[in-house]
Short mmCIF file of C-alpha atoms in Angstrom, two decimals:
data_model
loop_
_atom_site.label_atom_id
_atom_site.label_comp_id
_atom_site.label_asym_id
_atom_site.label_seq_id
_atom_site.Cartn_x
_atom_site.Cartn_y
_atom_site.Cartn_z
CA MET I 834 10.64 33.57 -46.05
CA LYS I 835 11.47 35.82 -48.99
CA LYS I 836 11.70 38.79 -46.62
CA HIS I 837 14.11 36.89 -44.35
CA LEU I 838 16.34 35.93 -47.26
CA LYS I 839 16.36 39.56 -48.37
CA ILE I 840 17.50 40.69 -44.92
CA MET I 841 20.21 38.03 -44.91
CA ALA I 842 21.42 39.10 -48.35
CA CYS I 843 21.40 42.72 -47.28
CA TYR I 844 23.43 42.00 -44.12
CA PHE I 845 25.88 39.88 -46.13
CA ARG I 846 26.41 42.69 -48.65
CA LEU I 847 26.92 45.30 -45.94
CA ASN I 848 29.23 43.10 -43.86
CA LEU I 849 31.35 42.23 -46.89
CA ALA I 850 31.55 45.89 -47.95
CA SER I 851 32.64 46.77 -44.42
CA ALA I 852 35.29 44.01 -44.45
CA LEU I 853 36.63 45.19 -47.79
CA GLU I 854 37.10 48.69 -46.41
CA TYR I 855 39.97 47.21 -44.35
CA ARG I 856 41.31 45.10 -47.20
CA SER I 857 44.76 44.28 -45.81
CA SER I 858 43.38 43.24 -42.44
CA PHE I 859 40.72 41.15 -44.16
CA LEU I 860 43.25 39.37 -46.38
CA THR I 861 45.80 38.74 -43.62
CA GLN I 862 43.16 37.30 -41.30
CA ALA I 863 41.75 35.05 -44.02
CA PHE I 864 45.25 33.93 -45.06
CA GLY I 865 46.25 33.34 -41.43
CA MET I 866 43.25 31.11 -40.83
CA ALA I 867 43.90 29.04 -43.96
CA LEU I 868 47.53 28.63 -42.89
CA SER I 869 46.45 27.63 -39.41
CA ASN I 870 44.21 24.88 -40.80
CA SER I 871 47.02 23.56 -43.00
CA SER I 872 49.18 22.64 -40.01
CA PHE I 873 46.67 19.97 -38.97
CA ILE I 874 46.80 18.42 -42.42
CA PHE I 875 50.57 18.20 -41.90
CA PHE I 876 49.87 16.27 -38.68
CA TRP I 877 47.63 13.83 -40.53
CA TRP I 878 50.11 13.44 -43.35
CA ILE I 879 52.79 12.44 -40.83
CA ALA I 880 50.39 10.09 -38.98
CA PHE I 881 49.38 8.30 -42.19
CA SER I 882 52.94 8.16 -43.51
CA GLN I 883 54.01 6.50 -40.24
CA LEU I 884 51.34 3.84 -40.58
CA GLY I 885 50.06 3.76 -44.14
CA GLY I 886 46.59 2.34 -44.62
CA ARG I 887 43.74 3.60 -42.45
CA ILE I 888 43.23 5.12 -39.00
CA ALA I 889 39.96 4.23 -37.24
CA GLY I 890 38.52 3.19 -40.62
CA TYR I 891 39.40 6.49 -42.31
CA SER I 892 41.88 6.88 -45.17
CA PHE I 893 43.93 10.06 -45.64
CA GLU I 894 41.44 11.15 -48.34
CA ASP I 895 38.54 10.66 -45.90
CA VAL I 896 40.29 12.87 -43.36
CA LEU I 897 40.82 15.52 -46.03
CA PHE I 898 37.10 15.33 -46.86
CA ILE I 899 35.94 15.87 -43.25
CA TRP I 900 38.51 18.65 -42.80
CA ALA I 901 37.40 20.41 -45.99
CA THR I 902 33.70 20.08 -45.14
CA THR I 903 34.13 21.20 -41.53
CA SER I 904 36.28 24.14 -42.51
CA ALA I 905 33.85 25.29 -45.24
CA ALA I 906 30.78 24.73 -43.00
CA PHE I 907 32.32 26.59 -40.08
CA GLY I 908 33.48 29.35 -42.42
CA LEU I 909 30.08 29.77 -44.05
CA GLY I 910 28.34 29.66 -40.64
CA THR I 911 30.53 32.40 -39.22
CA ILE I 912 30.40 34.52 -42.39
CA LEU I 913 26.59 34.53 -42.37
CA PHE I 914 25.70 34.09 -38.69
CA ALA I 915 28.74 35.24 -36.67
CA ASN I 916 26.53 36.97 -34.13
CA ALA I 917 25.30 33.61 -32.75
CA SER I 918 28.46 33.41 -30.65
CA ARG I 919 27.83 36.93 -29.31
CA LEU I 920 24.30 36.20 -28.13
CA THR I 921 25.35 35.86 -24.48
CA THR I 922 26.99 39.30 -24.61
CA LEU I 923 23.86 40.80 -26.20
CA ILE I 924 21.66 39.29 -23.48
CA VAL I 925 23.90 40.08 -20.51
CA THR I 926 24.61 43.68 -21.56
CA GLY I 927 21.04 44.38 -22.65
CA GLU I 928 22.11 45.16 -26.22
CA LEU I 929 19.42 42.80 -27.46
CA ASP I 930 16.91 45.64 -26.99
CA ALA I 931 18.06 47.25 -30.23
CA PHE I 932 17.19 44.11 -32.21
CA LEU I 933 13.76 43.73 -30.63
CA LEU I 934 12.64 47.16 -31.76
CA GLN I 935 13.32 46.64 -35.45
CA PRO I 936 10.51 45.54 -37.78
CA CYS I 937 11.95 42.20 -38.84
CA ASN I 938 12.42 38.68 -37.54
CA VAL I 939 14.43 38.90 -34.31
CA LEU I 940 16.38 35.68 -34.79
CA VAL I 941 17.41 36.44 -38.38
CA ASN I 942 18.25 40.01 -37.40
CA VAL I 943 20.42 38.92 -34.46
CA LEU I 944 22.25 36.09 -36.22
CA CYS I 945 23.12 37.94 -39.41
CA ALA I 946 24.14 41.28 -37.93
CA ARG I 947 27.85 40.48 -37.81
CA THR I 948 30.47 38.65 -39.84
CA ASN I 949 33.90 37.24 -39.06
CA LEU I 950 36.76 38.21 -41.38
CA SER I 951 38.91 35.12 -40.77
CA ALA I 952 35.92 32.88 -41.65
CA TYR I 953 36.48 33.71 -45.34
CA GLY I 954 39.84 31.94 -44.96
CA ASP I 955 38.11 28.86 -43.52
CA LEU I 956 35.59 28.79 -46.38
CA ALA I 957 38.26 29.24 -49.06
CA TYR I 958 40.45 26.62 -47.39
CA GLY I 959 37.64 24.04 -47.57
CA PHE I 960 37.24 24.56 -51.32
CA ILE I 961 40.99 24.60 -52.01
CA LEU I 962 41.50 21.39 -50.02
CA MET I 963 38.66 19.69 -51.89
CA GLY I 964 40.11 20.81 -55.21
CA LEU I 965 43.56 19.47 -54.31
CA ALA I 966 42.34 16.19 -52.81
CA PHE I 967 39.41 15.28 -55.07
CA GLY I 968 39.91 17.26 -58.28
CA GLY I 969 36.87 16.68 -60.47
CA ASN I 970 35.25 13.86 -58.46
CA ALA I 971 31.60 14.93 -58.84
CA ASP I 972 30.28 12.63 -56.08
CA ALA I 973 32.73 13.97 -53.52
CA TRP I 974 31.93 17.58 -54.51
CA LEU I 975 28.19 17.00 -54.27
CA TRP I 976 28.40 15.61 -50.72
CA PHE I 977 30.93 18.25 -49.76
CA LEU I 978 28.45 20.99 -50.77
CA VAL I 979 25.58 19.24 -48.98
CA GLY I 980 27.76 18.83 -45.87
CA THR I 981 28.86 22.46 -46.02
CA ALA I 982 25.27 23.74 -46.14
CA ALA I 983 24.03 21.35 -43.44
CA GLY I 984 27.13 21.90 -41.28
CA CYS I 985 26.70 25.67 -41.49
CA LEU I 986 23.12 25.37 -40.18
CA VAL I 987 23.87 22.74 -37.51
CA TYR I 988 26.94 24.60 -36.24
CA THR I 989 24.92 27.83 -35.97
CA ALA I 990 22.03 25.99 -34.25
CA ILE I 991 24.42 24.45 -31.69
CA THR I 992 26.02 27.83 -30.95
CA LEU I 993 22.60 29.46 -30.73
CA THR I 994 21.26 26.79 -28.36
CA ALA I 995 24.28 27.00 -26.06
CA HIS I 996 24.12 30.81 -25.85
CA THR I 997 20.31 30.78 -25.49
CA LEU I 998 20.96 29.17 -22.10
CA SER I 999 21.98 32.68 -20.98
CA PHE I 1000 18.26 33.53 -20.84
CA TYR I 1001 17.93 30.86 -18.16
CA LEU I 1002 21.32 30.65 -16.41
CA GLY I 1003 22.84 34.10 -16.74
CA ASP I 1004 26.23 34.23 -18.42
CA ALA I 1005 26.51 30.99 -20.46
CA SER I 1006 29.52 32.08 -22.51
CA LEU I 1007 31.65 29.23 -21.13
CA ILE I 1008 29.03 26.68 -22.22
CA GLY I 1009 28.95 28.40 -25.62
CA GLN I 1010 32.73 28.18 -26.01
CA LEU I 1011 32.80 24.53 -24.95
CA ALA I 1012 29.92 23.65 -27.30
CA THR I 1013 31.82 25.26 -30.18
CA GLU I 1014 35.06 23.46 -29.32
CA PHE I 1015 33.31 20.10 -28.93
CA SER I 1016 31.41 20.55 -32.20
CA ILE I 1017 34.53 21.35 -34.19
CA ASN I 1018 36.57 18.58 -32.60
CA PHE I 1019 33.81 16.04 -33.19
CA SER I 1020 33.91 16.97 -36.87
CA ILE I 1021 37.61 16.93 -37.72
CA TYR I 1022 38.61 13.51 -36.37
CA PRO I 1023 37.42 10.07 -37.49
CA GLU I 1024 34.24 9.37 -35.53
CA LYS I 1025 35.36 5.86 -34.60
CA ILE I 1026 38.15 7.13 -32.37
CA TYR I 1027 35.44 8.06 -29.87
CA GLY I 1028 33.55 5.68 -27.59
CA PRO I 1029 29.81 4.97 -27.99
CA ALA I 1030 28.75 7.65 -25.47
CA VAL I 1031 30.60 10.43 -27.29
CA ARG I 1032 29.34 9.17 -30.65
CA ALA I 1033 25.78 9.29 -29.32
CA LEU I 1034 26.46 12.94 -28.37
CA MET I 1035 27.71 13.61 -31.92
CA TYR I 1036 24.33 12.59 -33.32
CA SER I 1037 22.04 14.10 -30.68
CA VAL I 1038 23.00 17.08 -28.49
CA LEU I 1039 25.84 18.30 -30.73
CA PRO I 1040 24.85 16.67 -34.03
CA MET I 1041 27.83 17.66 -36.21
CA GLY I 1042 28.05 13.98 -37.20
CA LEU I 1043 24.90 14.45 -39.30
CA ALA I 1044 26.50 17.18 -41.34
CA ILE I 1045 30.10 15.96 -41.65
CA HIS I 1046 30.45 12.20 -41.14
CA ILE I 1047 27.17 11.19 -42.80
CA PRO I 1048 27.98 13.02 -46.08
CA LEU I 1049 31.34 11.20 -46.09
CA ARG I 1050 29.54 7.88 -45.65
CA LEU I 1051 27.07 8.80 -48.42
CA SER I 1052 29.88 9.77 -50.78
CA ARG I 1053 31.34 6.28 -50.30
CA GLU I 1054 28.02 4.47 -50.61
CA PHE I 1055 24.73 6.24 -51.17
CA SER I 1056 21.74 5.21 -49.07
CA PRO I 1057 18.49 7.19 -49.50
CA LEU I 1058 17.34 6.16 -46.02
CA ILE I 1059 20.44 7.52 -44.28
CA ALA I 1060 20.33 10.68 -46.42
CA LEU I 1061 16.69 11.33 -45.51
CA ALA I 1062 17.25 10.59 -41.82
CA ALA I 1063 20.23 12.99 -41.72
CA LEU I 1064 18.26 15.69 -43.53
CA ALA I 1065 15.29 15.27 -41.16
CA GLY I 1066 17.62 15.33 -38.13
CA THR I 1067 19.29 18.53 -39.34
CA VAL I 1068 16.00 20.32 -40.00
CA LEU I 1069 14.51 19.16 -36.69
CA TYR I 1070 17.55 20.31 -34.70
CA CYS I 1071 17.51 23.75 -36.36
CA VAL I 1072 13.77 24.19 -35.78
CA LEU I 1073 14.13 23.17 -32.13
CA ALA I 1074 17.03 25.60 -31.69
CA GLY I 1075 14.85 28.42 -33.07
CA LEU I 1076 11.93 27.50 -30.80
CA PHE I 1077 14.26 27.30 -27.80
CA PHE I 1078 15.52 30.80 -28.60
CA TYR I 1079 12.02 32.27 -28.79
CA ARG I 1080 11.00 30.53 -25.57
CA GLY I 1081 14.07 31.93 -23.86
CA LEU I 1082 13.39 35.38 -25.30
CA ARG I 1083 10.20 35.54 -23.24
CA ARG I 1084 12.36 35.60 -20.13
CA TYR I 1085 14.49 38.50 -21.40
CA GLU I 1086 14.32 41.68 -19.38
CA SER I 1087 15.31 44.90 -21.06
CA GLY I 1088 18.61 46.35 -19.96
CA ASN I 1089 17.21 49.82 -20.65
CA VAL I 1090 20.48 50.57 -22.38
CA MET I 1091 21.02 53.14 -25.12
CA VAL I 1092 22.73 51.47 -28.07
CA THR I 1093 23.83 52.85 -31.41
CA ARG I 1094 24.28 50.27 -34.14
CA LEU I 1095 26.70 51.49 -36.76
CA MET W 667 68.87 44.69 -4.96
CA LYS W 668 66.31 47.51 -4.74
CA LYS W 669 65.64 47.07 -8.46
CA LEU W 670 65.02 43.38 -8.01
CA ARG W 671 62.66 44.06 -5.11
CA LYS W 672 60.29 46.15 -7.23
CA TYR W 673 60.07 43.39 -9.83
CA ALA W 674 59.39 40.87 -7.04
CA VAL W 675 56.51 43.11 -5.91
CA ILE W 676 55.15 43.20 -9.47
CA THR W 677 55.25 39.38 -9.58
CA ARG W 678 53.57 39.13 -6.18
CA ILE W 679 50.73 41.44 -7.25
CA SER W 680 50.26 39.59 -10.53
CA LEU W 681 50.11 36.29 -8.62
CA GLN W 682 47.48 37.75 -6.29
CA ASN W 683 45.51 38.93 -9.33
CA ALA W 684 45.75 35.51 -10.96
CA ILE W 685 44.52 33.83 -7.78
CA ALA W 686 41.66 36.32 -7.40
CA TYR W 687 40.43 35.63 -10.94
CA ARG W 688 40.90 31.85 -10.74
CA ALA W 689 37.40 31.18 -12.13
CA ALA W 690 38.72 32.17 -15.56
CA ALA W 691 41.08 29.20 -15.33
CA LEU W 692 38.15 26.77 -15.21
CA SER W 693 37.39 27.14 -18.91
CA ARG W 694 41.07 26.59 -19.71
CA PHE W 695 41.01 23.41 -17.61
CA GLY W 696 38.04 22.30 -19.73
CA PHE W 697 39.88 22.98 -23.00
CA TYR W 698 43.03 21.26 -21.75
CA THR W 699 41.08 18.14 -20.72
CA LEU W 700 39.13 18.09 -23.99
CA PHE W 701 42.29 18.39 -26.04
CA ILE W 702 44.08 15.62 -24.15
CA TYR W 703 41.03 13.35 -24.34
CA ILE W 704 40.69 13.75 -28.12
CA PHE W 705 44.36 13.15 -28.82
CA MET W 706 44.45 10.21 -26.43
CA MET W 707 41.58 8.61 -28.36
CA LEU W 708 43.25 9.43 -31.65
CA TRP W 709 46.59 7.91 -30.67
CA ARG W 710 44.81 4.87 -29.30
CA ALA W 711 43.26 4.35 -32.75
CA ILE W 712 46.64 4.92 -34.41
CA TYR W 713 48.42 2.44 -32.13
CA LYS W 714 45.66 -0.12 -32.80
CA GLU W 715 46.54 0.00 -36.50
CA GLY W 716 50.25 -0.52 -35.98
CA SER W 717 53.25 0.44 -33.90
CA VAL W 718 54.90 3.82 -34.00
CA HIS W 719 58.62 3.40 -33.57
CA GLY W 720 60.41 4.78 -30.56
CA TYR W 721 57.39 5.66 -28.40
CA SER W 722 54.97 3.35 -26.62
CA TYR W 723 51.29 4.38 -26.44
CA GLU W 724 51.67 5.44 -22.78
CA GLN W 725 54.75 7.51 -23.61
CA MET W 726 52.92 9.17 -26.49
CA VAL W 727 49.96 10.18 -24.32
CA TRP W 728 52.28 11.48 -21.57
CA TYR W 729 54.27 13.32 -24.26
CA LEU W 730 51.12 15.16 -25.38
CA ILE W 731 50.03 15.83 -21.81
CA PHE W 732 53.44 17.35 -21.16
CA THR W 733 53.69 19.52 -24.29
CA GLU W 734 50.19 20.88 -23.67
CA PHE W 735 51.12 21.49 -20.03
CA VAL W 736 54.06 23.64 -21.19
CA GLY W 737 51.80 25.50 -23.65
CA PHE W 738 49.05 26.16 -21.11
CA SER W 739 51.59 27.16 -18.41
CA CYS W 740 52.79 29.94 -20.69
CA GLY W 741 49.21 31.06 -21.43
CA THR W 742 49.39 34.61 -20.13
CA GLY W 743 48.00 36.43 -23.16
CA ILE W 744 51.25 38.42 -23.45
CA PHE W 745 50.99 38.69 -27.24
CA ASN W 746 47.52 40.25 -27.06
CA ALA W 747 48.44 42.41 -24.07
CA MET W 748 51.44 43.94 -25.87
CA ASN W 749 49.44 44.41 -29.05
CA GLU W 750 46.76 46.21 -27.10
CA ASP W 751 49.32 48.35 -25.21
CA VAL W 752 50.87 49.57 -28.44
CA LYS W 753 47.66 50.06 -30.42
CA SER W 754 45.74 51.79 -27.62
CA GLY W 755 48.71 53.95 -26.62
CA ALA W 756 48.66 52.48 -23.08
CA VAL W 757 52.34 51.72 -23.59
CA GLY W 758 52.90 55.47 -23.07
CA TYR W 759 51.77 55.20 -19.45
CA LEU W 760 54.00 52.18 -18.82
CA LEU W 761 57.05 53.88 -20.32
CA GLY W 762 56.77 56.66 -17.79
CA ARG W 763 57.04 54.30 -14.83
CA PRO W 764 60.34 53.57 -13.10
CA VAL W 765 60.50 50.05 -14.58
CA HIS W 766 61.82 48.67 -17.83
CA TYR W 767 58.85 47.85 -20.10
CA VAL W 768 60.17 44.43 -21.14
CA LEU W 769 61.07 43.39 -17.59
CA TYR W 770 57.76 44.75 -16.33
CA GLN W 771 55.86 42.55 -18.81
CA PHE W 772 57.97 39.52 -17.92
CA PHE W 773 57.56 39.83 -14.15
CA ASN W 774 53.94 40.90 -14.50
CA SER W 775 53.23 37.64 -16.36
CA MET W 776 55.27 35.58 -13.94
CA GLY W 777 52.45 35.40 -11.36
CA GLN W 778 50.02 33.97 -13.90
CA MET W 779 52.70 31.58 -15.17
CA LEU W 780 53.44 30.31 -11.65
CA LEU W 781 49.77 29.67 -10.99
CA ASN W 782 49.35 28.00 -14.41
CA PHE W 783 52.41 25.85 -13.78
CA ALA W 784 51.09 24.61 -10.43
CA SER W 785 47.44 24.12 -11.44
CA PHE W 786 48.03 22.61 -14.89
CA GLY W 787 50.85 20.50 -13.46
CA LEU W 788 48.39 18.92 -11.04
CA LEU W 789 45.74 18.49 -13.73
CA ALA W 790 48.31 16.99 -16.13
CA ALA W 791 49.47 14.44 -13.55
CA LEU W 792 45.88 13.56 -12.69
CA LEU W 793 44.82 13.11 -16.34
CA GLY W 794 47.92 11.08 -17.16
CA TYR W 795 47.34 8.66 -14.29
CA LEU W 796 43.65 8.45 -15.09
CA PHE W 797 44.02 7.88 -18.83
CA VAL W 798 47.11 5.66 -19.14
CA GLY W 799 48.54 5.09 -15.66
CA PRO W 800 52.08 5.95 -14.55
CA LEU W 801 54.73 6.79 -17.12
CA PRO W 802 56.86 3.65 -17.67
CA GLY W 803 60.42 4.00 -16.40
CA PHE W 804 59.92 7.43 -14.82
CA THR W 805 61.96 8.06 -11.68
CA LEU W 806 62.14 11.06 -9.35
CA ALA W 807 65.81 11.45 -10.26
CA ARG W 808 64.60 12.82 -13.63
CA VAL W 809 62.63 15.66 -12.01
CA PRO W 810 65.37 18.33 -11.56
CA ALA W 811 66.53 18.04 -15.18
CA VAL W 812 62.94 18.18 -16.45
CA LEU W 813 62.11 21.21 -14.26
CA LEU W 814 65.16 23.09 -15.50
CA SER W 815 64.28 22.24 -19.09
CA VAL W 816 60.67 23.42 -18.56
CA ALA W 817 61.92 26.70 -17.05
CA LEU W 818 64.10 27.27 -20.12
CA SER W 819 61.32 26.37 -22.55
CA LEU W 820 58.82 28.67 -20.79
CA THR W 821 61.31 31.53 -20.95
CA LEU W 822 62.04 30.83 -24.61
CA HIS W 823 58.34 30.62 -25.51
CA PHE W 824 57.49 33.74 -23.52
CA PHE W 825 60.21 35.88 -25.12
CA PHE W 826 59.27 34.71 -28.62
CA LEU W 827 55.68 35.72 -27.91
CA MET W 828 56.96 39.08 -26.68
CA LEU W 829 59.01 39.48 -29.85
CA ILE W 830 55.90 38.92 -31.96
CA GLY W 831 53.96 41.30 -29.71
CA LEU W 832 56.65 43.95 -30.27
CA SER W 833 56.14 43.66 -34.02
CA SER W 834 52.94 45.69 -33.51
CA PHE W 835 55.24 48.73 -33.28
CA ILE W 836 55.96 48.16 -36.97
CA MET W 837 53.02 46.16 -38.40
CA GLU W 838 49.38 47.17 -38.36
CA ASP W 839 48.16 43.56 -38.07
CA ASN W 840 50.66 41.03 -36.72
CA THR W 841 48.19 38.14 -36.21
CA PRO W 842 49.59 36.16 -39.18
CA LEU W 843 53.06 36.27 -37.55
CA PHE W 844 51.57 34.84 -34.38
CA LEU W 845 49.71 32.15 -36.31
CA ILE W 846 52.84 31.16 -38.25
CA TYR W 847 54.84 30.90 -35.02
CA GLN W 848 52.06 28.92 -33.31
CA LYS W 849 51.82 26.45 -36.20
CA LEU W 850 55.59 25.99 -36.41
CA CYS W 851 55.50 25.06 -32.72
CA PHE W 852 52.56 22.70 -33.40
CA MET W 853 54.35 20.93 -36.21
CA LEU W 854 57.87 20.84 -34.80
CA GLY W 855 57.31 19.17 -31.47
CA MET W 856 54.01 20.09 -29.87
CA LEU W 857 51.65 17.62 -31.54
CA LEU W 858 54.31 15.21 -32.76
CA PRO W 859 57.77 14.32 -31.45
CA VAL W 860 60.55 15.42 -33.80
CA GLU W 861 61.45 11.74 -34.33
CA PHE W 862 58.13 11.27 -36.17
CA LEU W 863 58.99 13.87 -38.82
CA PRO W 864 60.41 12.77 -42.20
CA ALA W 865 64.16 12.08 -42.07
CA TRP W 866 65.00 15.18 -44.14
CA LEU W 867 63.03 17.45 -41.78
CA GLN W 868 64.45 16.20 -38.47
CA PRO W 869 67.85 17.95 -38.68
CA VAL W 870 66.09 21.15 -39.83
CA ALA W 871 63.74 20.97 -36.82
CA LYS W 872 66.62 20.33 -34.43
CA ASN W 873 68.40 23.43 -35.66
CA LEU W 874 65.42 25.71 -35.16
CA PRO W 875 64.30 27.12 -31.79
CA PHE W 876 60.70 25.88 -32.04
CA SER W 877 61.54 22.26 -31.17
CA TYR W 878 63.28 23.37 -27.97
CA ILE W 879 60.05 24.83 -26.62
CA PHE W 880 57.94 21.67 -26.56
CA TRP W 881 59.89 18.68 -27.85
CA ALA W 882 63.00 19.08 -25.65
CA PRO W 883 61.33 19.10 -22.20
CA ALA W 884 58.73 16.49 -23.21
CA LYS W 885 61.42 14.19 -24.63
CA LEU W 886 63.39 14.52 -21.38
CA PHE W 887 60.23 13.79 -19.41
CA VAL W 888 59.13 10.66 -21.26
CA GLY W 889 62.48 9.01 -21.77
CA GLY W 890 65.43 11.26 -21.24
CA ASP W 891 68.71 10.35 -19.59
CA ALA W 892 71.46 12.59 -18.24
CA GLY W 893 73.27 12.47 -21.60
CA LEU W 894 70.24 13.79 -23.44
CA PHE W 895 69.83 16.58 -20.89
CA TRP W 896 73.37 17.80 -21.56
CA THR W 897 72.63 17.77 -25.30
CA LEU W 898 69.29 19.59 -25.15
CA ALA W 899 69.58 22.01 -22.21
CA PRO W 900 72.57 24.01 -23.57
CA ARG W 901 70.72 24.48 -26.87
CA GLN W 902 67.62 25.62 -24.99
CA ALA W 903 69.79 28.07 -22.99
CA LEU W 904 71.39 29.34 -26.19
CA TRP W 905 68.02 29.99 -27.88
CA CYS W 906 66.78 31.65 -24.66
CA ALA W 907 69.73 34.03 -24.76
CA VAL W 908 69.06 34.76 -28.45
CA SER W 909 65.34 35.42 -27.88
CA ILE W 910 65.95 37.67 -24.85
CA GLY W 911 68.64 39.58 -26.74
CA LEU W 912 66.33 40.00 -29.73
CA VAL W 913 63.48 41.30 -27.55
CA PHE W 914 65.69 43.97 -25.94
CA PHE W 915 67.17 44.92 -29.32
CA VAL W 916 63.80 45.18 -31.09
CA TYR W 917 62.26 47.02 -28.14
CA GLY W 918 65.11 49.56 -28.13
CA ARG W 919 64.68 50.20 -31.85
CA SER W 920 60.86 50.19 -31.78
CA VAL W 921 60.33 52.52 -28.86
CA ARG W 922 62.15 55.26 -30.81
CA ARG W 923 59.42 55.03 -33.47
CA LEU W 924 56.62 55.31 -30.95
CA GLN W 925 54.16 58.17 -31.30
CA VAL W 926 51.41 58.46 -28.71
CA ASN W 927 48.65 60.96 -29.40
CA GLY W 928 45.97 62.20 -27.08
CA GLY W 929 45.71 63.41 -23.55
#
């Protein structure tokens, strides 16, 4: 475990150093992403000012909470594990060979090898939004941080699972893109707008509800049972995603391709 | 006439290309359906809480279906294509051809736009009927005015995207410009009708071009009369003329700065 964390820290340092080499591009991408997220808050502001009160049981503050947590979780996930969404490309082109030959955990090595510059904007946006909406509310901050950590892991596990299907089906990039879109959209709208079938999906196949909507519920009213169940669900989903990857990896056939990793 | 013929050939080839690679459209159909579904559910929840003045629930869902239809119809990737042309130097090859670069890009995207218009039009109609039933009060007499308005809004949107694409002649990274434009469109008509904006913002929105891309045709579609058409269409035409003029002006100035290296 210590070795894995060391590799992750090393990748993070190198990726950040590489991003900072192109400082203006890094800053404009991060700023652009934060700006992009803000436009949706404008939408919600208009919707709530039209109606006042609540929408599907959520107040404006609740919506800000799920937006901040989703944005920070997605940002952290794509800063640390951006390569999850490239897994299909690695499998289809045979570039995965390079990762298999290195003397460290394949999954950690694959997931951490790349970062996404605009994700820093998402992460910063989550914290700024929380600061503006909740100020020094310690409860809200605690559950925001828990949601961010859990959301980062669940989002990565969903992306990994969807792209792992490429071991079985060939190019599963479309499934990967749809899984990402569904996961994000399940997180940034009040869960009660969806019917029971979609809500069941939010807590099983694409369990972003565990990481985003449950922390909101716990910040309103703490329940140790719900907290434990959500934690267990998150850990179980991530473990299963890892096992699914390794099972799929057995089916991988080398592309016999020469790759240089710079 | 001969000049026009070569651009017609470019459009025909791009249409053939778009049809040949139609599988790529499947994922976009998926995103379109997902987006409409989510916003339909969201507006249903909003309308449950209270009424939103001026638009019924059915009109609101059809409004969104229509604005997204306009957005997806214009989805040709022109911004990225122009960025790539300039940054990779591929623009050098296009400049040497006996076609005007701007017109080439426009007619080359036309095939994809025609296919998008037809396929997303069908999908939009299908989803609308499936989700909320027919649009109340809609008659076939409204179709010509709506089609003309859509043609103007597609042209306006396309030339604005080209204008942002051309900024890559000057800026190293023009993504923030694209994002700002995209979000202005989102806020001023795409996700919400202009009538929903605060009173102080409505006149500002109506004096900017962004509302005439999504709000104008969708407003005409969900509840427009002939009077409204004669108010909105001339403004759309005016902004089209401005955007086209700007693209040719900026292109003329930018191409003088172009330096292509390599062999």
